[in-house]
PDB file of C-alpha atoms in Angstrom:
ATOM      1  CA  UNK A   1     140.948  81.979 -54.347  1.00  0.00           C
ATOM      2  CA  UNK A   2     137.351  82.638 -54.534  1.00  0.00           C
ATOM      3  CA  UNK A   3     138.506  86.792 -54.463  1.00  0.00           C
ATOM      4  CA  UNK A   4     140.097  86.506 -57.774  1.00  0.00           C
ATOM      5  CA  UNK A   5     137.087  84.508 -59.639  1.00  0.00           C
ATOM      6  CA  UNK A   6     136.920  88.355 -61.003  1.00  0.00           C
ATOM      7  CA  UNK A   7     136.534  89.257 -65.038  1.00  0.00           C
ATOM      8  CA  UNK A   8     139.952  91.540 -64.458  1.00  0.00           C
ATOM      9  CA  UNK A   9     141.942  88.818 -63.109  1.00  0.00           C
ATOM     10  CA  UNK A  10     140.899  86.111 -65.482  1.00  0.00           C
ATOM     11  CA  UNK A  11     141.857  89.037 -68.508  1.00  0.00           C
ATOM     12  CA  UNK A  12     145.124  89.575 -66.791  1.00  0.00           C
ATOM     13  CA  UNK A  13     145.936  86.088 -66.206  1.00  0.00           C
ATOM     14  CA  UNK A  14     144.815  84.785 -69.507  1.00  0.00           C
ATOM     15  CA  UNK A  15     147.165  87.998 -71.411  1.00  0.00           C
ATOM     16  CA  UNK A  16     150.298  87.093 -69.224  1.00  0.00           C
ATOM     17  CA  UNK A  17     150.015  83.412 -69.607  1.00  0.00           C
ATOM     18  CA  UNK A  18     150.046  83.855 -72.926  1.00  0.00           C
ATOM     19  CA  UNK A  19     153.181  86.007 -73.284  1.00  0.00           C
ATOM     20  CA  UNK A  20     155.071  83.795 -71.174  1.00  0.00           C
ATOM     21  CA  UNK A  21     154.387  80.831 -73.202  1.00  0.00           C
ATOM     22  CA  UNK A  22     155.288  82.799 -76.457  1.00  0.00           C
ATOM     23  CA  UNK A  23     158.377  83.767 -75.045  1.00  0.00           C
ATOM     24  CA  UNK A  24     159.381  80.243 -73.530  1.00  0.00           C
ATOM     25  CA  UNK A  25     158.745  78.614 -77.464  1.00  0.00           C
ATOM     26  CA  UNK A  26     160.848  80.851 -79.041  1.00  0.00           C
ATOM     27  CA  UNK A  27     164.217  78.881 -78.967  1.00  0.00           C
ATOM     28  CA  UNK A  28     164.675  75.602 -79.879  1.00  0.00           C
ATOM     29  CA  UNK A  29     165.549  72.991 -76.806  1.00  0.00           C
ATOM     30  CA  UNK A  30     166.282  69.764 -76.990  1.00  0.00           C
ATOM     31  CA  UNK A  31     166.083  68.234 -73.514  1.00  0.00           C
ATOM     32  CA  UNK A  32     164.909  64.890 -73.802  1.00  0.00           C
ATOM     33  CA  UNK A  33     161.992  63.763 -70.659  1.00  0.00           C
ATOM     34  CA  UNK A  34     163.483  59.852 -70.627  1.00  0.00           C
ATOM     35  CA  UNK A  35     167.644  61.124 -69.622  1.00  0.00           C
ATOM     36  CA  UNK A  36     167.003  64.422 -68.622  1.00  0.00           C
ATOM     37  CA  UNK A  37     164.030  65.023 -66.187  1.00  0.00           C
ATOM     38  CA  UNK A  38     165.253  65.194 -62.650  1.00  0.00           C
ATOM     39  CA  UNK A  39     163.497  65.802 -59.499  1.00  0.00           C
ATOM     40  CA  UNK A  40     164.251  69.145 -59.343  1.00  0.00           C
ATOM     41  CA  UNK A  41     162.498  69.159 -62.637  1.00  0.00           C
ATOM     42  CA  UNK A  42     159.376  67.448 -61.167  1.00  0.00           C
ATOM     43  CA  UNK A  43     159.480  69.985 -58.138  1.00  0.00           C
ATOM     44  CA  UNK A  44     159.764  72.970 -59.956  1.00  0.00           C
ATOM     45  CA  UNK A  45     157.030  72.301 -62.340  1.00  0.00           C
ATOM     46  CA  UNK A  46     154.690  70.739 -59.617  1.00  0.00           C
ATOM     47  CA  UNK A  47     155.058  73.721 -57.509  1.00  0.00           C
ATOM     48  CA  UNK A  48     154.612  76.155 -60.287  1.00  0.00           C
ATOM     49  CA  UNK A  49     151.708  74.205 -61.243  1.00  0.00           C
ATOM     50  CA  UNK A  50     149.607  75.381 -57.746  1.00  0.00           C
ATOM     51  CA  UNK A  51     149.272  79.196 -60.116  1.00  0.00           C
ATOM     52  CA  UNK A  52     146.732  76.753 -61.988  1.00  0.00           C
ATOM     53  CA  UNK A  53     144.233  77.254 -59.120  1.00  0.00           C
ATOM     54  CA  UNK A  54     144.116  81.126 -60.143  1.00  0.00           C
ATOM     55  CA  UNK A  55     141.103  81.919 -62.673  1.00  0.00           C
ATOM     56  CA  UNK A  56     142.318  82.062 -66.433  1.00  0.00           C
ATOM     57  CA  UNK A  57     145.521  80.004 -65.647  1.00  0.00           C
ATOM     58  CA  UNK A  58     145.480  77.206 -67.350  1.00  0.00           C
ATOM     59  CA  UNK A  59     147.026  73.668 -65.631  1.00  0.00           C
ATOM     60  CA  UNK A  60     148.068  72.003 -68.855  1.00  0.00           C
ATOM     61  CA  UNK A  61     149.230  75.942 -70.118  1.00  0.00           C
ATOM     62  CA  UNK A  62     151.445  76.564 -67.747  1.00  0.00           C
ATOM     63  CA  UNK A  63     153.237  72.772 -67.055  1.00  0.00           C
ATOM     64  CA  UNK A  64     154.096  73.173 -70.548  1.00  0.00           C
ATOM     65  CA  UNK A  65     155.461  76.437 -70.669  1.00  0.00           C
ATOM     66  CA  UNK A  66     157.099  75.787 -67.121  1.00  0.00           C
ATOM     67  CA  UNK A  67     159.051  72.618 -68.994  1.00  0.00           C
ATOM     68  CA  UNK A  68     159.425  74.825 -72.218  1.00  0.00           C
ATOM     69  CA  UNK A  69     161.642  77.415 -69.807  1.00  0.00           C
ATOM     70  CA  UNK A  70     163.341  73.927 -68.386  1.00  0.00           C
ATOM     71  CA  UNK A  71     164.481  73.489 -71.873  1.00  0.00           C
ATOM     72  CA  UNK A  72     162.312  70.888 -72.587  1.00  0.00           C
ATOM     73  CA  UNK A  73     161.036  70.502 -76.321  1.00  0.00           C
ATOM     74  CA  UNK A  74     157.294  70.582 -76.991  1.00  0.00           C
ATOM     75  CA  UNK A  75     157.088  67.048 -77.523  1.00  0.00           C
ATOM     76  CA  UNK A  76     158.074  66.275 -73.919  1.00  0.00           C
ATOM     77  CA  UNK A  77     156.616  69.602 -72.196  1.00  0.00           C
ATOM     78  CA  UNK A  78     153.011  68.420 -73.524  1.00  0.00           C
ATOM     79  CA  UNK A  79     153.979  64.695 -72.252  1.00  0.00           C
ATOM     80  CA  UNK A  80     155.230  66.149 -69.125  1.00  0.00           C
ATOM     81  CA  UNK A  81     151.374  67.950 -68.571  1.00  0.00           C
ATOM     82  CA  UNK A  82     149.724  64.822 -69.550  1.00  0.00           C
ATOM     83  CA  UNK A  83     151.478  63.039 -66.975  1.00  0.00           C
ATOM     84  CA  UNK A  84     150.725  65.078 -64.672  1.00  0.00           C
ATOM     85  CA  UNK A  85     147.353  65.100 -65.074  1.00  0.00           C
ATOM     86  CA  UNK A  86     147.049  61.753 -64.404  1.00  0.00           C
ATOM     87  CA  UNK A  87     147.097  62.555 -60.072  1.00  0.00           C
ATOM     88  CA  UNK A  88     144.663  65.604 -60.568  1.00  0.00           C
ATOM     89  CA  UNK A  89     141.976  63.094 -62.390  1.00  0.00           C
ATOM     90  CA  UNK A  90     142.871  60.605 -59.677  1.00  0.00           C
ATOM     91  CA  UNK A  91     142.131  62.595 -57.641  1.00  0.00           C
ATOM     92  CA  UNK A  92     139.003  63.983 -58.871  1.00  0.00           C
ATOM     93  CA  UNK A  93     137.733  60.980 -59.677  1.00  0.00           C
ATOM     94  CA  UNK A  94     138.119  59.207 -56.391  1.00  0.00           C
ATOM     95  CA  UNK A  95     136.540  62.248 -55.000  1.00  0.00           C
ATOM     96  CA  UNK A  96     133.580  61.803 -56.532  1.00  0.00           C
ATOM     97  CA  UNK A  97     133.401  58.067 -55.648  1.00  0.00           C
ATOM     98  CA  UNK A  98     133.980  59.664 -52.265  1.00  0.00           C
ATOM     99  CA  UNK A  99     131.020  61.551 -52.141  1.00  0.00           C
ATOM    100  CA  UNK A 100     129.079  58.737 -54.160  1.00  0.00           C
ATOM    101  CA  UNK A 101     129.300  56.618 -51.009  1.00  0.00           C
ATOM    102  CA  UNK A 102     128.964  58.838 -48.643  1.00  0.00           C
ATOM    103  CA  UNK A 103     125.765  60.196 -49.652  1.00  0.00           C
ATOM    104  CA  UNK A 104     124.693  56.401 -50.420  1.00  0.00           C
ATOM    105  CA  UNK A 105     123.992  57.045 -53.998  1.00  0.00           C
ATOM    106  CA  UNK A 106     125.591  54.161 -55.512  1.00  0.00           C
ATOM    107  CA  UNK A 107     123.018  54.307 -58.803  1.00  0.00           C
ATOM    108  CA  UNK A 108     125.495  53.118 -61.877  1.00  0.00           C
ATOM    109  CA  UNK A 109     123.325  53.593 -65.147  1.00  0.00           C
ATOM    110  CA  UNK A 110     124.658  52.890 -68.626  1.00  0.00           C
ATOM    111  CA  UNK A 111     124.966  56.559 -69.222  1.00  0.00           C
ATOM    112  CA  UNK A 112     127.612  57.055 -66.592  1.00  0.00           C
ATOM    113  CA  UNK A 113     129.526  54.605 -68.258  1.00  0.00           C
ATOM    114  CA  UNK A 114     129.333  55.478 -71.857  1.00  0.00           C
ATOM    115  CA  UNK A 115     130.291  59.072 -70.428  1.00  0.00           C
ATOM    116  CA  UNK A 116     133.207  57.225 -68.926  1.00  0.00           C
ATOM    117  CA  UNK A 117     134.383  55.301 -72.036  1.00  0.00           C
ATOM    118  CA  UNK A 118     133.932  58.241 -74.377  1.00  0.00           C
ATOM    119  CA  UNK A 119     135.905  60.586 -72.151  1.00  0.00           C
ATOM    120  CA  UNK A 120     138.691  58.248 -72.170  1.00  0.00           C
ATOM    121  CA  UNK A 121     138.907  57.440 -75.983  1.00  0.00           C
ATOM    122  CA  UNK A 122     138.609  61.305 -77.001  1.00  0.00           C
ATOM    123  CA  UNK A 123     141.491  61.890 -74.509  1.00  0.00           C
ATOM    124  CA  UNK A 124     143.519  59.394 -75.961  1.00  0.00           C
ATOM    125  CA  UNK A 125     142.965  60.816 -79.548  1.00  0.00           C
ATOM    126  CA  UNK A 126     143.371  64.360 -79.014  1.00  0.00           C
ATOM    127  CA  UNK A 127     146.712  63.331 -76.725  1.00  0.00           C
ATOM    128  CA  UNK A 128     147.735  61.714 -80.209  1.00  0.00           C
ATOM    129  CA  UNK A 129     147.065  64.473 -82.654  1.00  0.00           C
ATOM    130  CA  UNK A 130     148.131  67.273 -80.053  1.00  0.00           C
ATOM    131  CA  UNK A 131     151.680  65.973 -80.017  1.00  0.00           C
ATOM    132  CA  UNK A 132     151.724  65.156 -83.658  1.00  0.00           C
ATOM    133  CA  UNK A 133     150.621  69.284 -83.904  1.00  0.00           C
ATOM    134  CA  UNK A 134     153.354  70.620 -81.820  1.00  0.00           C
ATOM    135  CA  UNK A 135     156.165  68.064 -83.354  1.00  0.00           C
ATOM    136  CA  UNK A 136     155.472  70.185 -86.308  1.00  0.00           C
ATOM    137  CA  UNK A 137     154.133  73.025 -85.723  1.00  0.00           C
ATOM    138  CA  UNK A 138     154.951  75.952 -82.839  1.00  0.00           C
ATOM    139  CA  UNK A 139     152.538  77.081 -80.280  1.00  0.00           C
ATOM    140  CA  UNK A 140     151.918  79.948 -81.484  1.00  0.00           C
ATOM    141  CA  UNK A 141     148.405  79.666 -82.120  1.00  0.00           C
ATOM    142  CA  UNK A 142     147.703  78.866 -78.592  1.00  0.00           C
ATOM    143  CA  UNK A 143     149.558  82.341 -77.614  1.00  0.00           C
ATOM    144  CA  UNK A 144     147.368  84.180 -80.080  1.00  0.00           C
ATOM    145  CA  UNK A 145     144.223  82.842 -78.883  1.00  0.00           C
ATOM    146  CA  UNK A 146     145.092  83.598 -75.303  1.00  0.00           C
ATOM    147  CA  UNK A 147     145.931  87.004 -75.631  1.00  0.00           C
ATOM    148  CA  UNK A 148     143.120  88.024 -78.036  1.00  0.00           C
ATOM    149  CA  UNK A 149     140.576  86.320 -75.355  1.00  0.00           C
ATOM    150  CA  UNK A 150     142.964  88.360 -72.378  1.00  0.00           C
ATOM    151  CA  UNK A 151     142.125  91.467 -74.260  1.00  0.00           C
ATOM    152  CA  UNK A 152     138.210  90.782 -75.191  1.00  0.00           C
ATOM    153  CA  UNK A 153     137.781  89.670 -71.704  1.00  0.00           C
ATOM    154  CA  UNK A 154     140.022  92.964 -70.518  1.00  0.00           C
ATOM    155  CA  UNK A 155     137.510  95.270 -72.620  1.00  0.00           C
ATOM    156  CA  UNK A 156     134.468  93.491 -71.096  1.00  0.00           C
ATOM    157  CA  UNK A 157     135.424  94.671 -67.884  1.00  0.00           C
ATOM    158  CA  UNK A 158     136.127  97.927 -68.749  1.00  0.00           C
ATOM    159  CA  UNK A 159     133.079  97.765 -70.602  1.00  0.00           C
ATOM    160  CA  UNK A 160     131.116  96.880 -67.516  1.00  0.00           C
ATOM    161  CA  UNK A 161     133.127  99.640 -65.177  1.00  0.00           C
ATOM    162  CA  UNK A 162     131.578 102.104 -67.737  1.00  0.00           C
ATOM    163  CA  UNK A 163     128.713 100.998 -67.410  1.00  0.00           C
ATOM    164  CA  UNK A 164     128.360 100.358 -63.710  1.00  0.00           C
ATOM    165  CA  UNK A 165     129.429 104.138 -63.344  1.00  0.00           C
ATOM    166  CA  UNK A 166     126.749 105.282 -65.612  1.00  0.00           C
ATOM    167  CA  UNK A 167     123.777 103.625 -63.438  1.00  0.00           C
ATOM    168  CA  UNK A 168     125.760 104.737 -60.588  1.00  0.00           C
ATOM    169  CA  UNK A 169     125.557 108.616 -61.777  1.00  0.00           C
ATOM    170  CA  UNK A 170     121.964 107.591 -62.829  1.00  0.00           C
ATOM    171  CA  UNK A 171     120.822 106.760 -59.653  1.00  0.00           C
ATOM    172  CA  UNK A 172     122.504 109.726 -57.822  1.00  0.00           C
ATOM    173  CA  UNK A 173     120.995 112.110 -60.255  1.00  0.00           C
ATOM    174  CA  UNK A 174     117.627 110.428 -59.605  1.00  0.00           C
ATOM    175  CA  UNK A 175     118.268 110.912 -55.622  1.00  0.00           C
ATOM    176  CA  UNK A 176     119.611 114.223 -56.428  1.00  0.00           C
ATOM    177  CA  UNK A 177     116.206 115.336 -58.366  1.00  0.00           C
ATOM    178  CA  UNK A 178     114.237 113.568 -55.855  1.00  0.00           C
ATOM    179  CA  UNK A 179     115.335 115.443 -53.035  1.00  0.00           C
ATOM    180  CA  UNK A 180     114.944 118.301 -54.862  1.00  0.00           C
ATOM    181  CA  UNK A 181     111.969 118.007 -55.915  1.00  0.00           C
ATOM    182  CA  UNK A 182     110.708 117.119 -52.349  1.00  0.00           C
ATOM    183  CA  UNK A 183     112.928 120.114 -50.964  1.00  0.00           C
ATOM    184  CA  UNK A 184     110.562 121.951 -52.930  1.00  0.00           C
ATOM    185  CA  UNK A 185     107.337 120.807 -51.677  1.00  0.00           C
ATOM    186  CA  UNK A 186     108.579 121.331 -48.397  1.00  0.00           C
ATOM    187  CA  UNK A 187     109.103 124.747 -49.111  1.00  0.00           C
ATOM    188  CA  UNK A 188     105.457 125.690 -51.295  1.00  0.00           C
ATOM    189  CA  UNK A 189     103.881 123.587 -48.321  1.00  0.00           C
ATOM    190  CA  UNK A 190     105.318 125.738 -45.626  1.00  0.00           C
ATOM    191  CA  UNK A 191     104.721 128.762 -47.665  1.00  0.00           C
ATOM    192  CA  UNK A 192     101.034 127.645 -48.142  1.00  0.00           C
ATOM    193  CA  UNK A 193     100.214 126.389 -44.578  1.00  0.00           C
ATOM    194  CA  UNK A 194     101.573 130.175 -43.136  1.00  0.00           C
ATOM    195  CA  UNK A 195      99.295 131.722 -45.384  1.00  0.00           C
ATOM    196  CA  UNK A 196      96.934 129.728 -44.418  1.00  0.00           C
ATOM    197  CA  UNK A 197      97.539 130.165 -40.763  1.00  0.00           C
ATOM    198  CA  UNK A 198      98.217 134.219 -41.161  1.00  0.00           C
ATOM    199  CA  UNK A 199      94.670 133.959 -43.278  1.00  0.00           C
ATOM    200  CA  UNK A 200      92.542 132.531 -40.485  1.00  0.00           C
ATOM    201  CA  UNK A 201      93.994 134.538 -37.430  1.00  0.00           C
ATOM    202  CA  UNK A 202      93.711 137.810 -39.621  1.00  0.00           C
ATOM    203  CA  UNK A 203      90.727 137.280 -41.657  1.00  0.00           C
ATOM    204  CA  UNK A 204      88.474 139.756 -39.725  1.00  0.00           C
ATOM    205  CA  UNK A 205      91.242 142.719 -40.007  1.00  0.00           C
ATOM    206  CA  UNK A 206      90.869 141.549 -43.646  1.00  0.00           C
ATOM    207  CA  UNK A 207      87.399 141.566 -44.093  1.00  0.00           C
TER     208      UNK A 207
END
């Protein structure tokens, strides 16, 4: 995992994310979570859920477009994310405790739990007004803002290939004058010391 945490994978991921939720909210599906969800529902999105460890995929993204190509309707695909959520925090946050104990830190201050309690109430409130969003409106926006961000991040890395190539022919022009340059001492140097040489053994023939 740690070999993709690259700029090109993130663009890539983030751009073909995005298409595949536009194209799973085109049509119109009415597959209701409470009669419909079976465990080979739950499988399929769990497992398809693991591409959320990739860089630039995003967990909640891709439950909901998984459910989406289920034939879930938004409503349910986002309830179907939130719900799954629920382990991965779990699991997170006993994790933390975890380590909390183990490393005998078991400090508590008031911060930590107005952190707590304000996580928990904004999560609630923008679980409320997401789904009142997508019962009206389409996901759309969410597909435009991942594939304009897949193509600034795209150009950043191309960006940074160009330059990266530049320095690179920088640096080999540098070495390239350097040894040149000290190619040419060589030479005036050798040039110089077998006058020198011829000089002293023949100055009395010159004189």
């Amino acid at each position: 995992i740690n070999n993709l945490r690259t700029i090109e994978i993130i663009g890539w991921t983030t751009l073909i994310f995005g298409i595949l939720l536009y194209f799973s909210d085109r049509f119109r599906l009415d597959k209701n979570l409470k009669s419909d969800f079976s465990y080979k529902d739950a499988i399929l999105i769990g497992i398809v859920q693991v591409l959320a460890l990739i860089p630039g995929v995003s967990r909640s993204g891709i439950v909901i477009t998984s459910a989406r190509f289920l034939d879930f309707n938004r409503v349910d695909s986002a309830k179907i994310s939130f719900l799954l959520s629920i382990p991965t925090l779990a699991a997170v946050s006993i994790f933390g405790l975890y380590n909390h104990l183990e490393n005998q830190d078991l400090n508590f201050s008031i911060t930590n739990f107005f952190s707590i309690l304000f996580s928990f109430v904004f999560s609630l409130i923008t679980i409320k007004y997401f789904l009142q969003f997508i019962k009206n409106f389409s996901l759309k926006i969410f597909v435009v803002y991942r594939i304009i961000l897949g193509i600034l991040i795209s150009i950043l890395f191309i960006y940074k290939i160009k330059v990266s190539k530049i320095k690179k022919a920088k640096m080999i022009t540098k070495k390239t004058t350097t040894a040149l340059f000290k190619d040419k001492f060589k030479i005036f140097f050798n040039i110089y010391q077998f006058g020198f040489i011829f000089f002293r053994n023949n100055k009395n023939n010159i004189i």
